[in-house]
Each structure stands twice: as structure tokens, then as C-alpha cells.
Coordinates of N, CA and C in Angstrom, one line a residue:
M1 N -17.8 0.5 33.8 CA -17.9 -0.7 34.6 C -16.7 -0.8 35.6
Q2 N -17.1 -1.1 36.9 CA -16.1 -1.2 37.9 C -15.2 -2.4 37.6
L3 N -13.9 -2.2 37.9 CA -12.9 -3.3 37.7 C -12.8 -4.1 38.9
D4 N -12.2 -5.3 38.8 CA -12.0 -6.2 39.9 C -10.8 -5.6 40.8
L5 N -11.1 -5.0 41.9 CA -10.0 -4.4 42.7 C -9.1 -5.5 43.3
G6 N -9.7 -6.6 43.6 CA -8.9 -7.7 44.2 C -7.8 -8.1 43.2
S7 N -8.0 -8.1 41.9 CA -7.0 -8.6 41.0 C -6.1 -7.4 40.7
R8 N -6.6 -6.2 40.7 CA -5.7 -5.0 40.3 C -4.9 -4.5 41.5
C9 N -5.4 -4.6 42.7 CA -4.7 -4.0 43.8 C -4.4 -5.0 45.0
G10 N -4.6 -6.2 44.7 CA -4.5 -7.2 45.8 C -3.2 -7.3 46.4
E11 N -2.1 -6.9 45.7 CA -0.7 -7.1 46.2 C -0.4 -6.0 47.2
C12 N -1.2 -4.9 47.2 CA -0.9 -3.8 48.1 C -1.7 -3.8 49.4
L13 N -1.0 -3.7 50.5 CA -1.7 -3.7 51.8 C -2.6 -2.4 51.9
L14 N -2.3 -1.4 51.2 CA -3.1 -0.2 51.2 C -4.6 -0.5 50.9
F15 N -4.8 -1.4 49.9 CA -6.1 -1.8 49.5 C -6.9 -2.3 50.7
G16 N -6.3 -3.2 51.5 CA -6.9 -3.7 52.7 C -7.2 -2.6 53.7
A17 N -6.3 -1.7 53.8 CA -6.5 -0.7 54.8 C -7.6 0.3 54.6
I18 N -7.9 0.5 53.3 CA -8.9 1.5 53.0 C -10.3 1.0 53.0
Q19 N -10.5 -0.3 53.1 CA -11.8 -0.9 53.1 C -12.6 -0.4 54.4
G20 N -13.8 0.1 54.2 CA -14.6 0.5 55.3 C -14.3 2.0 55.7
L21 N -13.4 2.7 55.2 CA -13.1 4.1 55.5 C -14.3 4.9 54.9
E22 N -14.6 6.0 55.6 CA -15.7 6.8 55.1 C -15.1 8.0 54.3
D23 N -13.8 8.1 54.2 CA -13.2 9.1 53.4 C -13.3 8.9 52.0
G24 N -13.2 9.9 51.2 CA -13.2 9.8 49.7 C -12.0 9.0 49.2
L25 N -12.1 8.2 48.2 CA -11.0 7.4 47.7 C -11.1 7.3 46.2
V26 N -9.9 7.6 45.6 CA -9.7 7.4 44.2 C -8.5 6.5 44.0
L27 N -8.6 5.5 43.2 CA -7.4 4.6 42.9 C -7.1 4.8 41.4
V28 N -5.9 5.1 41.1 CA -5.4 5.3 39.7 C -4.3 4.4 39.3
D29 N -4.4 3.9 38.1 CA -3.4 2.9 37.7 C -2.1 3.6 37.2
P30 N -1.0 2.9 36.9 CA 0.3 3.6 36.6 C 0.2 4.5 35.4
E31 N -0.8 4.3 34.5 CA -1.0 5.2 33.3 C -1.8 6.4 33.7
G32 N -2.3 6.5 34.9 CA -3.0 7.7 35.3 C -4.5 7.6 35.1
R33 N -5.0 6.4 34.8 CA -6.5 6.2 34.6 C -7.1 5.7 35.9
I34 N -8.3 6.3 36.2 CA -9.1 5.9 37.4 C -9.6 4.5 37.2
F35 N -9.4 3.6 38.2 CA -10.0 2.3 38.1 C -10.9 2.0 39.3
H36 N -11.0 3.0 40.3 CA -12.0 2.9 41.3 C -12.2 4.3 41.9
I37 N -13.4 4.6 42.2 CA -13.7 5.9 42.9 C -15.0 5.6 43.8
N38 N -14.8 5.9 45.1 CA -16.0 5.6 45.9 C -17.0 6.7 45.9
R39 N -18.1 6.5 46.6 CA -19.2 7.5 46.5 C -18.8 8.8 47.2
R40 N -18.1 8.7 48.3 CA -17.7 10.0 49.0 C -16.8 10.8 48.1
A41 N -15.8 10.2 47.4 CA -15.0 10.9 46.5 C -15.8 11.5 45.3
Q42 N -16.8 10.8 44.9 CA -17.6 11.4 43.8 C -18.3 12.7 44.3
E43 N -18.8 12.6 45.5 CA -19.4 13.8 46.1 C -18.5 15.0 46.2
L44 N -17.3 14.7 46.8 CA -16.3 15.8 47.0 C -15.8 16.4 45.7
L45 N -15.5 15.5 44.7 CA -14.9 16.0 43.5 C -16.0 16.3 42.4
R46 N -17.2 16.0 42.7 CA -18.4 16.2 41.8 C -18.2 15.5 40.5
I47 N -17.8 14.3 40.5 CA -17.7 13.4 39.4 C -18.4 12.1 39.7
D48 N -18.7 11.3 38.7 CA -19.5 10.1 39.0 C -18.7 8.9 38.5
A49 N -19.4 7.7 38.7 CA -18.7 6.4 38.4 C -18.3 6.3 36.9
T50 N -18.9 7.1 36.0 CA -18.5 7.0 34.6 C -17.0 7.5 34.4
A51 N -16.4 8.1 35.4 CA -15.0 8.5 35.3 C -14.1 7.3 35.3
V52 N -14.6 6.1 35.7 CA -13.7 4.9 35.7 C -13.2 4.7 34.3
G53 N -11.9 4.5 34.2 CA -11.3 4.2 32.9 C -10.8 5.5 32.2
K54 N -11.1 6.6 32.8 CA -10.6 7.9 32.2 C -9.4 8.4 32.9
P55 N -8.6 9.3 32.2 CA -7.4 9.9 32.9 C -7.9 10.8 34.0
F56 N -7.3 10.6 35.2 CA -7.6 11.4 36.4 C -7.4 12.9 36.1
R57 N -6.3 13.3 35.5 CA -6.0 14.7 35.3 C -7.0 15.4 34.5
S58 N -7.5 14.8 33.5 CA -8.5 15.5 32.6 C -9.9 15.3 33.1
T59 N -10.1 14.5 34.2 CA -11.5 14.2 34.7 C -11.8 15.1 35.8
V60 N -10.9 15.3 36.7 CA -11.1 16.1 37.9 C -11.2 17.6 37.6
A61 N -12.3 18.2 38.0 CA -12.5 19.6 37.6 C -11.9 20.6 38.6
A62 N -11.7 20.2 39.9 CA -11.1 21.0 40.9 C -9.6 21.3 40.6
A63 N -9.3 22.6 40.2 CA -8.0 22.9 39.8 C -7.0 22.7 40.9
S64 N -7.4 22.9 42.2 CA -6.5 22.7 43.3 C -6.1 21.3 43.5
V65 N -7.0 20.4 43.2 CA -6.7 18.9 43.3 C -5.8 18.5 42.2
A66 N -6.1 19.0 41.0 CA -5.2 18.7 39.8 C -3.8 19.2 40.0
R67 N -3.6 20.4 40.5 CA -2.3 20.9 40.7 C -1.5 20.0 41.8
F68 N -2.2 19.7 42.8 CA -1.6 18.9 43.9 C -1.2 17.5 43.3
W69 N -2.1 16.9 42.5 CA -1.9 15.6 41.9 C -0.7 15.7 41.0
N70 N -0.6 16.7 40.1 CA 0.5 16.8 39.2 C 1.8 17.0 39.9
S71 N 1.8 17.8 40.9 CA 3.1 18.0 41.6 C 3.6 16.7 42.3
A72 N 2.7 16.0 43.0 CA 3.1 14.8 43.7 C 3.5 13.7 42.6
S73 N 2.8 13.6 41.5 CA 3.1 12.6 40.5 C 4.4 12.8 39.9
R74 N 4.8 14.1 39.7 CA 6.1 14.3 39.1 C 7.2 13.9 40.0
R75 N 7.0 14.0 41.3 CA 8.0 13.6 42.3 C 8.0 12.2 42.6
R76 N 6.9 11.5 42.2 CA 6.7 10.1 42.5 C 6.9 9.8 44.0
E77 N 6.1 10.5 44.8 CA 6.2 10.4 46.2 C 4.9 10.6 46.9
S78 N 4.7 10.2 48.1 CA 3.5 10.4 48.8 C 3.5 11.9 49.3
A79 N 2.3 12.5 49.5 CA 2.2 13.9 49.9 C 0.9 14.1 50.5
S80 N 0.7 15.2 51.3 CA -0.5 15.5 51.9 C -0.7 17.0 51.9
T81 N -1.9 17.5 51.7 CA -2.1 19.0 51.8 C -3.6 19.2 52.1
E82 N -3.9 20.5 52.4 CA -5.3 20.9 52.7 C -5.8 21.7 51.5
I83 N -7.0 21.3 51.0 CA -7.6 21.9 49.8 C -9.0 22.3 50.0
V84 N -9.4 23.5 49.5 CA -10.8 23.9 49.5 C -11.4 23.5 48.2
L85 N -12.4 22.7 48.3 CA -13.1 22.2 47.1 C -14.2 23.1 46.7
S86 N -14.8 23.0 45.5 CA -15.8 23.9 45.0 C -17.1 23.9 45.9
A87 N -17.3 22.7 46.6 CA -18.5 22.7 47.4 C -18.3 23.5 48.7
G88 N -17.1 24.1 48.9 CA -16.8 24.9 50.1 C -16.2 24.1 51.2
S89 N -16.0 22.8 51.1 CA -15.5 22.0 52.1 C -14.0 22.0 52.2
L90 N -13.4 22.1 53.4 CA -12.0 22.0 53.5 C -11.6 20.6 53.6
T91 N -10.7 20.1 52.7 CA -10.4 18.7 52.6 C -8.9 18.5 52.8
R92 N -8.6 17.5 53.6 CA -7.2 17.0 53.6 C -7.0 15.9 52.6
A93 N -6.1 16.3 51.6 CA -5.9 15.3 50.5 C -4.5 14.7 50.7
T94 N -4.5 13.3 50.6 CA -3.3 12.6 50.7 C -3.1 11.6 49.5
I95 N -2.0 11.7 48.9 CA -1.6 10.9 47.8 C -0.6 9.9 48.2
A96 N -0.8 8.6 47.9 CA 0.1 7.6 48.3 C 0.4 6.7 47.1
C97 N 1.7 6.3 46.9 CA 2.0 5.4 45.8 C 1.8 4.0 46.3
C98 N 1.4 3.1 45.4 CA 1.2 1.7 45.7 C 2.2 0.9 44.9
Y99 N 2.9 0.0 45.6 CA 3.9 -0.8 44.9 C 3.6 -2.3 45.1
S100 N 4.0 -3.1 44.1 CA 3.8 -4.5 44.1 C 4.9 -5.1 45.0
H101 N 4.8 -6.4 45.2 CA 5.9 -7.1 46.0 C 7.2 -7.0 45.4
A102 N 7.2 -6.9 44.0 CA 8.5 -6.8 43.3 C 9.1 -5.3 43.3
G103 N 8.3 -4.4 43.9 CA 8.8 -3.0 44.0 C 8.3 -2.1 42.9
G104 N 7.5 -2.6 41.9 CA 7.1 -1.8 40.8 C 5.9 -1.0 41.2
L105 N 5.7 0.2 40.6 CA 4.6 1.1 40.9 C 3.4 0.5 40.2
I106 N 2.3 0.2 41.0 CA 1.1 -0.4 40.4 C -0.1 0.6 40.4
G107 N 0.2 1.8 40.9 CA -0.9 2.8 41.0 C -0.7 3.8 42.1
R108 N -1.6 4.7 42.2 CA -1.6 5.7 43.3 C -3.0 5.8 43.9
A109 N -3.1 6.1 45.1 CA -4.3 6.3 45.8 C -4.4 7.8 46.3
L110 N -5.6 8.3 46.1 CA -5.9 9.7 46.6 C -7.0 9.5 47.7
L111 N -6.7 9.9 48.9 CA -7.6 9.9 50.0 C -8.1 11.3 50.3
L112 N -9.4 11.5 50.5 CA -9.9 12.8 50.7 C -10.7 12.8 52.0
R113 N -10.3 13.6 53.0 CA -11.0 13.7 54.3 C -11.5 15.1 54.5
D114 N -12.8 15.2 54.7 CA -13.5 16.5 54.9 C -13.1 17.0 56.4
I115 N -12.4 18.1 56.5 CA -12.0 18.5 57.9 C -12.6 19.9 58.1
T116 N -13.7 20.2 57.4 CA -14.4 21.5 57.6 C -14.8 21.7 59.0
R117 N -15.5 20.7 59.5 CA -16.1 20.8 60.9 C -15.0 21.0 61.9
E118 N -13.9 20.2 61.7 CA -12.8 20.3 62.6 C -12.2 21.7 62.7
K119 N -12.0 22.3 61.5 CA -11.4 23.6 61.4 C -12.4 24.7 62.0
R120 N -13.7 24.5 61.7 CA -14.7 25.5 62.2 C -14.7 25.5 63.7
I121 N -14.6 24.3 64.3 CA -14.6 24.3 65.8 C -13.4 25.0 66.3
Q122 N -12.3 24.9 65.7 CA -11.1 25.5 66.1 C -11.2 27.0 66.0
V123 N -11.8 27.5 64.9 CA -12.0 29.0 64.7 C -13.0 29.6 65.6
D124 N -14.1 28.9 65.8 CA -15.2 29.5 66.6 C -15.0 29.4 68.1
L125 N -14.1 28.6 68.5 CA -13.9 28.5 70.0 C -13.3 29.8 70.6
P126 N -14.0 30.5 71.5 CA -13.5 31.7 72.1 C -12.2 31.5 72.8
V127 N -11.4 32.5 72.7 CA -10.0 32.4 73.3 C -10.1 32.1 74.8
E128 N -11.0 32.8 75.5 CA -11.2 32.5 77.0 C -11.6 31.1 77.3
V129 N -12.5 30.6 76.4 CA -12.9 29.2 76.6 C -11.8 28.2 76.4
A130 N -11.0 28.5 75.3 CA -9.9 27.6 74.9 C -8.9 27.6 76.1
R131 N -8.6 28.8 76.6 CA -7.6 28.9 77.7 C -8.1 28.1 78.9
R132 N -9.4 28.2 79.2 CA -10.0 27.5 80.4 C -9.9 26.0 80.2
L133 N -10.2 25.5 78.9 CA -10.1 24.1 78.7 C -8.7 23.6 78.8
V134 N -7.7 24.4 78.4 CA -6.3 24.0 78.6 C -6.0 23.9 80.1
D135 N -6.5 24.9 80.9 CA -6.2 24.9 82.3 C -6.8 23.6 83.0
I136 N -8.0 23.3 82.5 CA -8.7 22.1 83.1 C -8.0 20.8 82.7
A137 N -7.7 20.7 81.4 CA -7.2 19.4 80.8 C -5.7 19.3 81.0
G138 N -5.0 20.4 81.2 CA -3.6 20.4 81.2 C -3.0 20.5 79.8
A139 N -1.7 20.4 79.7 CA -1.0 20.6 78.4 C -1.4 19.4 77.5
P140 N -1.6 19.7 76.2 CA -1.9 18.6 75.3 C -0.8 17.6 75.2
G141 N -1.1 16.3 75.0 CA -0.1 15.3 74.8 C 0.6 15.4 73.5
P142 N 1.7 14.7 73.4 CA 2.5 14.8 72.2 C 1.9 14.0 71.0
D143 N 2.3 14.4 69.8 CA 1.9 13.6 68.7 C 2.3 12.1 68.9
P144 N 1.4 11.2 68.8 CA 1.7 9.8 69.1 C 3.0 9.3 68.3
S145 N 3.1 9.8 67.0 CA 4.2 9.4 66.2 C 5.6 9.8 66.8
L146 N 5.6 10.8 67.6 CA 6.8 11.2 68.3 C 7.3 10.2 69.3
L147 N 6.4 9.4 69.7 CA 6.7 8.4 70.7 C 7.4 7.1 70.1
L148 N 7.4 7.0 68.8 CA 7.9 5.9 68.1 C 9.4 5.9 68.1
T149 N 10.1 4.8 68.2 CA 11.5 4.7 68.1 C 11.8 4.8 66.6
R150 N 13.1 5.0 66.3 CA 13.5 5.1 64.9 C 13.1 3.8 64.1
R151 N 13.3 2.7 64.7 CA 13.0 1.4 64.1 C 11.5 1.2 63.9
E152 N 10.8 1.6 64.9 CA 9.3 1.5 64.8 C 8.8 2.4 63.7
R153 N 9.3 3.6 63.5 CA 8.9 4.5 62.5 C 9.3 3.9 61.1
E154 N 10.4 3.3 61.0 CA 10.8 2.6 59.7 C 9.8 1.5 59.4
V155 N 9.5 0.7 60.4 CA 8.5 -0.4 60.2 C 7.2 0.1 59.7
L156 N 6.7 1.2 60.4 CA 5.4 1.8 60.0 C 5.4 2.4 58.6
E157 N 6.5 3.0 58.2 CA 6.6 3.6 56.9 C 6.6 2.5 55.8
L158 N 7.3 1.4 56.1 CA 7.3 0.3 55.1 C 6.0 -0.4 55.1
L159 N 5.3 -0.5 56.2 CA 4.0 -1.1 56.3 C 3.0 -0.3 55.4
A160 N 3.1 1.1 55.6 CA 2.2 2.0 54.8 C 2.5 1.9 53.3
G161 N 3.8 1.6 53.0 CA 4.2 1.5 51.6 C 3.7 0.2 50.9
G162 N 3.0 -0.7 51.7 CA 2.4 -1.9 51.1 C 3.2 -3.2 51.3
M163 N 4.2 -3.2 52.2 CA 5.0 -4.3 52.4 C 4.4 -5.3 53.5
T164 N 4.6 -6.6 53.3 CA 4.2 -7.6 54.3 C 5.3 -7.6 55.4
N165 N 4.9 -8.3 56.5 CA 5.9 -8.5 57.5 C 7.2 -9.2 57.0
T166 N 7.0 -10.2 56.2 CA 8.2 -10.9 55.7 C 9.1 -10.0 54.8
A167 N 8.4 -9.2 54.0 CA 9.2 -8.2 53.2 C 9.9 -7.2 54.0
I168 N 9.2 -6.7 55.0 CA 9.8 -5.7 55.9 C 11.0 -6.3 56.6
A169 N 10.9 -7.6 57.1 CA 12.0 -8.3 57.7 C 13.2 -8.4 56.8
R170 N 12.9 -8.7 55.5 CA 14.1 -8.8 54.6 C 14.7 -7.5 54.4
R171 N 13.9 -6.4 54.3 CA 14.4 -5.1 54.0 C 15.3 -4.6 55.2
L172 N 14.8 -4.9 56.4 CA 15.5 -4.4 57.6 C 16.5 -5.4 58.1
K173 N 16.6 -6.6 57.5 CA 17.5 -7.7 57.8 C 17.3 -8.1 59.3
V174 N 16.0 -8.3 59.6 CA 15.7 -8.8 61.0 C 14.7 -10.0 60.8
A175 N 14.4 -10.7 61.9 CA 13.5 -11.8 61.8 C 12.1 -11.3 61.8
P176 N 11.2 -12.1 61.1 CA 9.7 -11.7 61.0 C 9.1 -11.5 62.4
N177 N 9.5 -12.3 63.4 CA 9.0 -12.1 64.7 C 9.4 -10.8 65.3
T178 N 10.6 -10.3 64.9 CA 11.0 -9.0 65.4 C 10.1 -7.9 64.9
V179 N 9.8 -8.0 63.6 CA 8.8 -7.0 62.9 C 7.5 -7.1 63.6
A180 N 7.0 -8.3 63.9 CA 5.7 -8.4 64.6 C 5.8 -7.7 66.0
S181 N 6.9 -7.8 66.7 CA 7.0 -7.2 68.0 C 7.0 -5.7 67.9
H182 N 7.7 -5.2 66.8 CA 7.7 -3.7 66.6 C 6.3 -3.2 66.3
L183 N 5.6 -4.0 65.5 CA 4.2 -3.6 65.2 C 3.3 -3.6 66.4
K184 N 3.4 -4.6 67.3 CA 2.6 -4.6 68.5 C 2.9 -3.4 69.3
R185 N 4.1 -3.0 69.5 CA 4.5 -1.8 70.3 C 4.0 -0.5 69.6
L186 N 4.1 -0.4 68.3 CA 3.7 0.9 67.7 C 2.2 1.0 67.6
Y187 N 1.5 -0.2 67.5 CA 0.0 -0.1 67.6 C -0.4 0.5 68.9
A188 N 0.2 0.1 70.0 CA -0.1 0.6 71.3 C 0.1 2.1 71.4
K189 N 1.3 2.5 70.9 CA 1.6 3.9 71.0 C 0.7 4.8 70.1
L190 N 0.3 4.3 69.0 CA -0.6 5.1 68.1 C -2.1 5.0 68.5
G191 N -2.4 4.0 69.4 CA -3.8 3.8 69.7 C -4.5 3.1 68.6
A192 N -3.8 2.3 67.8 CA -4.4 1.6 66.7 C -4.7 0.2 67.1
R193 N -5.9 -0.3 66.7 CA -6.3 -1.6 67.1 C -5.9 -2.7 66.1
N194 N -5.5 -2.3 64.9 CA -5.1 -3.3 64.0 C -4.1 -2.7 62.9
R195 N -3.7 -3.5 62.0 CA -2.8 -3.1 60.9 C -3.4 -2.0 60.0
S196 N -4.7 -2.1 59.7 CA -5.4 -1.2 58.8 C -5.4 0.2 59.5
Q197 N -5.7 0.3 60.8 CA -5.7 1.6 61.4 C -4.3 2.2 61.5
A198 N -3.3 1.4 61.7 CA -1.9 1.9 61.7 C -1.5 2.5 60.3
V199 N -1.9 1.8 59.2 CA -1.6 2.2 57.9 C -2.4 3.5 57.6
A200 N -3.6 3.6 58.0 CA -4.4 4.8 57.8 C -3.8 6.0 58.5
Y201 N -3.3 5.8 59.7 CA -2.6 6.8 60.5 C -1.4 7.3 59.7
A202 N -0.6 6.3 59.3 CA 0.7 6.7 58.6 C 0.4 7.5 57.3
L203 N -0.6 7.1 56.5 CA -0.9 7.8 55.3 C -1.4 9.2 55.5
S204 N -2.2 9.4 56.6 CA -2.8 10.7 56.9 C -1.7 11.6 57.4
H205 N -0.6 11.1 57.8 CA 0.5 11.9 58.3 C 1.7 11.9 57.4
G206 N 1.5 11.4 56.1 CA 2.6 11.4 55.2 C 3.7 10.5 55.5
M207 N 3.5 9.4 56.3 CA 4.6 8.5 56.7 C 4.6 7.3 55.8
T208 N 5.2 7.4 54.6 CA 5.3 6.3 53.8 C 6.7 6.2 53.2
S209 N 7.1 5.1 52.8 CA 8.5 4.9 52.3 C 8.5 4.1 51.0
R210 N 9.1 4.5 49.9 CA 9.2 3.7 48.7 C 10.3 2.6 49.0
R211 N 10.0 1.5 48.4 CA 10.9 0.3 48.7 C 12.2 0.5 47.9

């Protein structure tokens, strides 16, 4: 039976950010038990909704996922890697820790994004065509995150760690309006339309910070 995510994960802004994403998602409580797994994650990991309530480590059959999970769990930190699953899909796996307002660990989230098509396009593109495209388009732009100031990066990392504007302001010893201004500027630099997209960007690039 699915648990009430609002009551289990409502304190963490990550929960709000992942709503509507098409990526695979597994949410695990502090004891390592699965309390939510969406349909896409079930397809990628080849497990079903009956896994809810069971330990993630003993449920997931993909050895590469289990090794990645164990390694990140021991370090109690966020991490990202590329994994080939049994279905043959190349997947970017990202693990993020979820913390309550009090700073306690309330669980972990595993995001799974199929990047098979992305990589295949990169491999199949002939060298001459690639060179021609570069000539036409010019040099590629910088990673948007490189445009962030040190303070904007700090704000984004804390945001991705599940902190509210007020909590971020207390942590950085600034006014809440200052945090809002930083967010507005970093949204524009990342091309994010809202808070959820900024958090999703940060998680996919391993930009999180424990409180």
C-alpha cells in the first residue's frame, strides 16, 4: 500500500520539485525502506509497487545500482553517476539526501534519467557533420552553473538540500528578501522558470549541501 507522501516527505522541498517529472523516482526512509516508487522507476529497475515497505538494497536486482547506492549511503552525501541497466538503457542515477527543517535525515531520493538516446546521438553523429555544426553555431556556451556567483551557488545548493527561503537566510545570515533576489537572478542564469526546475537542475548536477 502506498504511504501518504505528504506526511512523510512534506518538510522537504525536494518532494515538491519531483512532482510531474518523467524520470524514475524512488524515495527511501532513513531505515532504507522504500516508501514510494513511481512507474518509470519500476520499468527501469524491473520491480513493481509491491517493493514499497521493503529494504531497497535487497529489492533492487541491478548490481550497478546497488553498488552505487551503498557507496553513497556510506558517505551520507549526494552523488550522481551513469549506469547501464539490464534493459540496456544508459541511465543517469542521482542520489540526494532529504533533511527536515531541524536538520535530521528523513530519507533519500534516487532519480533515474534515461540518457540512452542522448548518448546515441553523440556517438552516431559523423565527425564532419559535428565540425560543420560547430562552424555554423559557433563555440558552445558555458555550463549555466559557471555563471553563478559564489553566493548564488550557495543559495542553490541549500535550496536543493530542502531548505526554505527563511532557513537559507538564517544559514547565510542575510535577509529573506536578499535570498529571494539571489534566487531570481540564478533562475535567469539557469533558464529555470521556477523553484522546482532550479532544484531539479541542482540535483542532476550534484549541487546539494547538507545543512
